[in-house]
Tab-separated table of C-alpha atoms and ligand atoms in Angstrom:
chain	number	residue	atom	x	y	z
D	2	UNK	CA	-2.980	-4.668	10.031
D	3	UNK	CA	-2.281	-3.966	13.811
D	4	UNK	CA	-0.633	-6.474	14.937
D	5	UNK	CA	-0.819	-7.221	18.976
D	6	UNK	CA	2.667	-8.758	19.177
D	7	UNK	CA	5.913	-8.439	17.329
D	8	UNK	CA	7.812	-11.301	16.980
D	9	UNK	CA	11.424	-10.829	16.398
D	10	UNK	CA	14.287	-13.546	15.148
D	11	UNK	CA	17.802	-12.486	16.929
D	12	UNK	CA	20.476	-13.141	14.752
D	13	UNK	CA	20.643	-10.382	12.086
D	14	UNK	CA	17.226	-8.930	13.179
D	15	UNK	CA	17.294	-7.853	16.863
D	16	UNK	CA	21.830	-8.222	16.647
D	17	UNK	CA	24.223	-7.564	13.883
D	18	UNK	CA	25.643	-10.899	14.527
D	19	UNK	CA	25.386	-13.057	11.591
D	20	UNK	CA	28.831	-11.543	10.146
D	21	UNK	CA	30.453	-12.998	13.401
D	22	UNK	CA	28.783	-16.270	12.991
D	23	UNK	CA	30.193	-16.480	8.993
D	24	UNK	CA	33.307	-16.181	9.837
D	25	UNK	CA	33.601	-18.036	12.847
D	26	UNK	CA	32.148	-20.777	11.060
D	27	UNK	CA	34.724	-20.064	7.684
D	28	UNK	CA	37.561	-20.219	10.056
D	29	UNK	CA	36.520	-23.189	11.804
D	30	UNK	CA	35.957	-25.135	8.590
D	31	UNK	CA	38.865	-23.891	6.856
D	32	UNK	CA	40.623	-26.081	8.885
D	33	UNK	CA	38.890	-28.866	7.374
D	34	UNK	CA	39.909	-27.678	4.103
D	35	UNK	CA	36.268	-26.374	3.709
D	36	UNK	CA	36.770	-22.796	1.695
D	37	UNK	CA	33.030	-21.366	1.917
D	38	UNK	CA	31.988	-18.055	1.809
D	39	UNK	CA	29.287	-15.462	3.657
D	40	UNK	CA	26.469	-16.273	1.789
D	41	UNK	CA	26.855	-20.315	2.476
D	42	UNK	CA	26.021	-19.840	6.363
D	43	UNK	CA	23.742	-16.861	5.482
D	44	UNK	CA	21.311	-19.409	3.354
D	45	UNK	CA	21.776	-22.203	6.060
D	46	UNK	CA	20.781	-19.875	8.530
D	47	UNK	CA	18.141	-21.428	10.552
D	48	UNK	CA	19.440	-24.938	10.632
D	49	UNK	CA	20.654	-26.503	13.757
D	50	UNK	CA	24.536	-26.790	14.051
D	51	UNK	CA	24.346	-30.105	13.420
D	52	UNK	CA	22.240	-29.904	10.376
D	53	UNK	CA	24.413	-27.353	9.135
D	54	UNK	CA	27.814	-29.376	9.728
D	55	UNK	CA	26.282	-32.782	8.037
D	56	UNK	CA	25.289	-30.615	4.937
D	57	UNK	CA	28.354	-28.560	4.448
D	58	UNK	CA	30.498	-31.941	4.791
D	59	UNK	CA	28.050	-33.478	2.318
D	60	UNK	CA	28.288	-30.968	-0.051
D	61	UNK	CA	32.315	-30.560	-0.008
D	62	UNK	CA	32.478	-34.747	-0.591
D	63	UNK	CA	33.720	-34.839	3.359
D	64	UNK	CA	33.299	-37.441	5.457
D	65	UNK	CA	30.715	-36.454	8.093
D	66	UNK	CA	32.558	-35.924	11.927
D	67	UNK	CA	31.270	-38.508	14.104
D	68	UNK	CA	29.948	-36.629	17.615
D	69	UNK	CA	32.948	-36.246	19.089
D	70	UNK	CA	34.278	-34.355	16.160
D	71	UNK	CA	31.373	-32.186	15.636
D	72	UNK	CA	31.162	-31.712	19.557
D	73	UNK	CA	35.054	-30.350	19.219
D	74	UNK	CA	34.041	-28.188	16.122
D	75	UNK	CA	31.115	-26.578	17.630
D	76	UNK	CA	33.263	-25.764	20.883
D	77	UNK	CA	35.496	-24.099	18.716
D	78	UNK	CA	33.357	-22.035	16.569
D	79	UNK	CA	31.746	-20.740	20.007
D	80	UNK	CA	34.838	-19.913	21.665
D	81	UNK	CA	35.608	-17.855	18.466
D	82	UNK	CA	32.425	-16.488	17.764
D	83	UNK	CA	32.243	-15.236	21.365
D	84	UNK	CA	35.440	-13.264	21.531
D	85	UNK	CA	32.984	-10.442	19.484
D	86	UNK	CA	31.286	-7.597	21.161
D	87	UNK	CA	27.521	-7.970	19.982
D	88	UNK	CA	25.515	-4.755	18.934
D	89	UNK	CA	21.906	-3.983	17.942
D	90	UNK	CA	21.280	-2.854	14.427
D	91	UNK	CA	20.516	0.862	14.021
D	92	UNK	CA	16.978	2.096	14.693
D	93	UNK	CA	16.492	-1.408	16.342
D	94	UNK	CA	16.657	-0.324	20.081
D	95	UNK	CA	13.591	2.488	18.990
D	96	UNK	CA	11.617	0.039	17.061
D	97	UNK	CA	11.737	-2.006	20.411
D	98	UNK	CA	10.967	1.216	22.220
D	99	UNK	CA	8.022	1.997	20.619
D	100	UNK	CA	7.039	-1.867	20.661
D	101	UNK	CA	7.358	-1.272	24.869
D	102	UNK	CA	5.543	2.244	25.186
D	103	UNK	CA	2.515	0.696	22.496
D	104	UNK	CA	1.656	-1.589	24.781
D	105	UNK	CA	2.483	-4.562	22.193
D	106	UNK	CA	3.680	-7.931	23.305
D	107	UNK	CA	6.905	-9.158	22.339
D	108	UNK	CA	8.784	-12.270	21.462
D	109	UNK	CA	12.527	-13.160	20.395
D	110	UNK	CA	11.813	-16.659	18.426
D	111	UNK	CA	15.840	-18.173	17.613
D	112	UNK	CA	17.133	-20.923	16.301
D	113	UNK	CA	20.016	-20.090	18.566
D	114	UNK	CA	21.071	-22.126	21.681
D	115	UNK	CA	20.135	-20.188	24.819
D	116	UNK	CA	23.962	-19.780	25.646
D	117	UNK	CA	24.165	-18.069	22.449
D	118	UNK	CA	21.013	-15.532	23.425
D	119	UNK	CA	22.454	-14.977	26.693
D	120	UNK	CA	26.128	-13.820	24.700
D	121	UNK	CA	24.558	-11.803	22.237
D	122	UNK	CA	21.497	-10.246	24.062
D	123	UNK	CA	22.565	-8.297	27.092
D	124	UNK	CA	20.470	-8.782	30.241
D	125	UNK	CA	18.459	-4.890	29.700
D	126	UNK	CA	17.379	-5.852	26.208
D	127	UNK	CA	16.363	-9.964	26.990
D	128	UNK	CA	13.865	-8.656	29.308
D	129	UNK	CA	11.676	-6.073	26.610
D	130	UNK	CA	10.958	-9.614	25.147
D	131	UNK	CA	7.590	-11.534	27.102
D	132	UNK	CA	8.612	-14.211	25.685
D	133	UNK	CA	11.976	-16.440	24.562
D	134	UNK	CA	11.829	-19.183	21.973
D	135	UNK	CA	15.512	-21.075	21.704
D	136	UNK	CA	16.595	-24.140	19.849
D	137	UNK	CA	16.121	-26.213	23.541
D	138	UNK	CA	12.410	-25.239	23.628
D	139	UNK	CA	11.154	-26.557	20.409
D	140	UNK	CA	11.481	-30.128	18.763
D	141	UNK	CA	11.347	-29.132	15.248
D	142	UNK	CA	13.180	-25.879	14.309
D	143	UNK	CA	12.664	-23.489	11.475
D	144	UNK	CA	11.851	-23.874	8.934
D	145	UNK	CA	9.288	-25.713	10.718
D	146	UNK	CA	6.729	-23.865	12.753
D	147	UNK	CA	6.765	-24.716	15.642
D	148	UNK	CA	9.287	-22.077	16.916
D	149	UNK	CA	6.486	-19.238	15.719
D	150	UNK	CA	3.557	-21.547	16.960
D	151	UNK	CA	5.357	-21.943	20.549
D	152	UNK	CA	5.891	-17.856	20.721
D	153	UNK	CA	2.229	-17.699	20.159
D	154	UNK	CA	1.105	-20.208	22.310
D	155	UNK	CA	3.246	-18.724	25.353
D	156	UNK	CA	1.722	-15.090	24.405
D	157	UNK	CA	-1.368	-15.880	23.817
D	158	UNK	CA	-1.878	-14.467	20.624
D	159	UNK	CA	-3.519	-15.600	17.736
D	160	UNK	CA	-1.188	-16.135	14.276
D	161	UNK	CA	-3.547	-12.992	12.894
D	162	UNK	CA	-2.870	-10.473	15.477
D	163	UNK	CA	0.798	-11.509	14.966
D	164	UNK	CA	3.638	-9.931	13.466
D	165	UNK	CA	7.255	-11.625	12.048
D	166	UNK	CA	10.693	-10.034	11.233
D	167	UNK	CA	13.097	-12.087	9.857
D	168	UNK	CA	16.084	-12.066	7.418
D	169	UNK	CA	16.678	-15.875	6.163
D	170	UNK	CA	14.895	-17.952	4.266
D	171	UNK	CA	13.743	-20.592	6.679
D	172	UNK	CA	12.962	-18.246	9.141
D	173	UNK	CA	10.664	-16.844	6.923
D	174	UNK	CA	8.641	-20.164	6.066
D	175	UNK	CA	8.433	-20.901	9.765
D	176	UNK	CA	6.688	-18.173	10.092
D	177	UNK	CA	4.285	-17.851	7.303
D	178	UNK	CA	3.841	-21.436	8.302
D	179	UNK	CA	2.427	-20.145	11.484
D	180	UNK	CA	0.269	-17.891	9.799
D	181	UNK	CA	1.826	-14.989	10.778
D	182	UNK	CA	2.568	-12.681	8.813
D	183	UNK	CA	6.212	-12.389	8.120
D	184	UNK	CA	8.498	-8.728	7.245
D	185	UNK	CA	12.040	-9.192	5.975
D	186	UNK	CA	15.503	-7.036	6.403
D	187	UNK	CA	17.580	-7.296	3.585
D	188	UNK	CA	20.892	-7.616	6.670
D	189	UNK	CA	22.232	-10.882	5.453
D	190	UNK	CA	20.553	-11.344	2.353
D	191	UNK	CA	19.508	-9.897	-1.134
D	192	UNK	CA	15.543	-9.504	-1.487
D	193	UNK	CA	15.552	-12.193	-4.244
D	194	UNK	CA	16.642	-14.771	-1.469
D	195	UNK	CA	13.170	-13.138	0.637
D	196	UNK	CA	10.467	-13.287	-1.962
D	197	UNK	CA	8.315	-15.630	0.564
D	198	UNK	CA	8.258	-12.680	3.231
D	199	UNK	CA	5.309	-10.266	2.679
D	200	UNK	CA	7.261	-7.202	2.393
D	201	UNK	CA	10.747	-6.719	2.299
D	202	UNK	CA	12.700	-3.957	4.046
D	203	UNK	CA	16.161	-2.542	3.167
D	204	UNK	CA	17.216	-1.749	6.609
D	205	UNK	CA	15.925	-1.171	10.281
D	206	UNK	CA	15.353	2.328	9.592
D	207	UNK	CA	12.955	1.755	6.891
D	208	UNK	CA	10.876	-0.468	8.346
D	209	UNK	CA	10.562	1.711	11.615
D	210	UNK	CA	9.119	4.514	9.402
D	211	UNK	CA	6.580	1.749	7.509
D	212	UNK	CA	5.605	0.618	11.175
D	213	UNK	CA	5.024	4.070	11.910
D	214	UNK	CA	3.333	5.493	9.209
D	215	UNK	CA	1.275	2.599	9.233
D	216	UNK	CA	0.465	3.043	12.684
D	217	UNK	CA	0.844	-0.021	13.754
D	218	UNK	CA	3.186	1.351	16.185
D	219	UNK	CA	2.414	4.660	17.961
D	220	UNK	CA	5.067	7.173	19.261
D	221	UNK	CA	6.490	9.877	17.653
D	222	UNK	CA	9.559	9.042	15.546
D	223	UNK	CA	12.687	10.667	16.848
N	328	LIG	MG1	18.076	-14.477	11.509
C-alpha cells in the first residue's frame, strides 16, 4: 500500500497526552468519590465528555450531574489538565517530517474540542496538518465514521489511498469504518485492546521504520 494521506488521531498518537487527561479526569472524579484508574479513561477514549461522564456515573451507581454540574466538572478537569506542558512522542516529529518532504497529505482527525487542539498542538506543528477534524466539526463522533469520512472528504482522498494511526479502540472502528485502513500504537493500550487495527505497533519508532521500509514514506531515516 502507498497511501496518499496519513491521517493521524492527536491524543496519544501525534501528543503524549492521554496520561494528563487520566489523571485529570481521576482527580476530578475522585471528588465525587469515583476511584477509577488509567485504563478506565484509556478504553473510553473517544467518547465525548459528556458520554464519558453519564457512563462513569452509571457505572459507579451515581446519580448523573445535571448540566450545570457536568458544565462545572468539565471546567475543572480543563483547568487541570491544562496546567501540563504537552510533548510529541519520540520519532513522531520525523514521521511527520517525512509525511511533509513525501509530498503526502495530512490530517489530525480528534475527538478533542478545538480548545483542547489548540493547548496541546503548538501553532508550528497544527499547520503540517491540511486538514483538522475536532469534536465541533462532526455530528457523530468516533466510533462513528464520520470524523475519518469528513478528513477525507476535506482532502479529497479516497478511503483506499488513505492511511489511519490510532491507539483506542473506537478510534480504530471509526476508521476501519471509513474504509481506511487503520495502524495502532500500543501508547495507551495493550495490543489485545487493538486487535481491530490492521497492524499493531509497539511504539513511534517502530512504525517509522515499517513506513520506511515499506516505502510508503521516502526519506532517509536519520
Ligand atoms: Mg487517541
Amino acid at each position: 500500500m502507498k497511501p496518499r494521506a496519513i491521517l493521524f488521531d492527536m491524543d496519544g498518537v501525534v501528543v503524549d497526552s492521554m496520561r494528563f487527561h487520566a489523571s485529570a479526569w481521576m482527580q476530578v472524579l475522585g471528588e465525587y468519590g469515583i476511584a477509577m484508574e488509567d485504563i478506565d479513561i484509556y478504553l473510553r477514549e473517544g467518547m465525548s465528555g459528556r458520554q464519558s461522564v453519564e457512563d462513569i456515573f452509571r457505572e459507579y451507581g451515581r446519580p448523573v450531574p445535571d448540566e450545570a454540574r457536568f458544565n462545572e466538572l468539565v471546567a475543572r478537569k480543563h483547568a487541570i489538565f491544562e496546567r501540563n506542558r504537552i510533548t510529541l512522542f519520540p520519532c513522531m516529529g520525523e514521521i511527520l517530517d517525512h509525511v511533509k518532504t513525501g509530498g503526502l497529505w495530512a490530517a489530525l482527525v480528534t475527538g478533542s474540542m478545538r480548545r483542547s487542539v489548540d493547548h496541546v498542538m503548538e501553532g508550528s506543528f497544527l499547520s503540517l496538518f491540511n486538514a483538522v477534524i475536532t469534536a465541533e466539526d462532526v455530528s457523530h463522533g468516533k466510533p462513528d465514521p464520520e470524523p475519518y469520512a469528513r478528513a477525507l472528504e476535506k482532502l479529497g482522498v479516497d478511503p483506499s489511498d488513505a492511511l489511519a494511526i490510532e491507539n483506542a479502540p473506537m478510534g480504530i472502528r471509526s476508521a476501519r469504518g471509513a474504509g481506511v485502513t487503520c495502524y495502532a500504537i500500543e501508547t495507551t493500550l495493550p495490543r489485545r485492546y487493538l486487535k481491530e487495527a490492521d497492524e499493531i505497533f509497539a511504539d513511534h519508532c517502530s512504525l517509522l521504520q515499517h513506513l520506511m521500509s515499506g516505502r510508503m514514506l521516502m526519506g532517509r531515516a536519520r
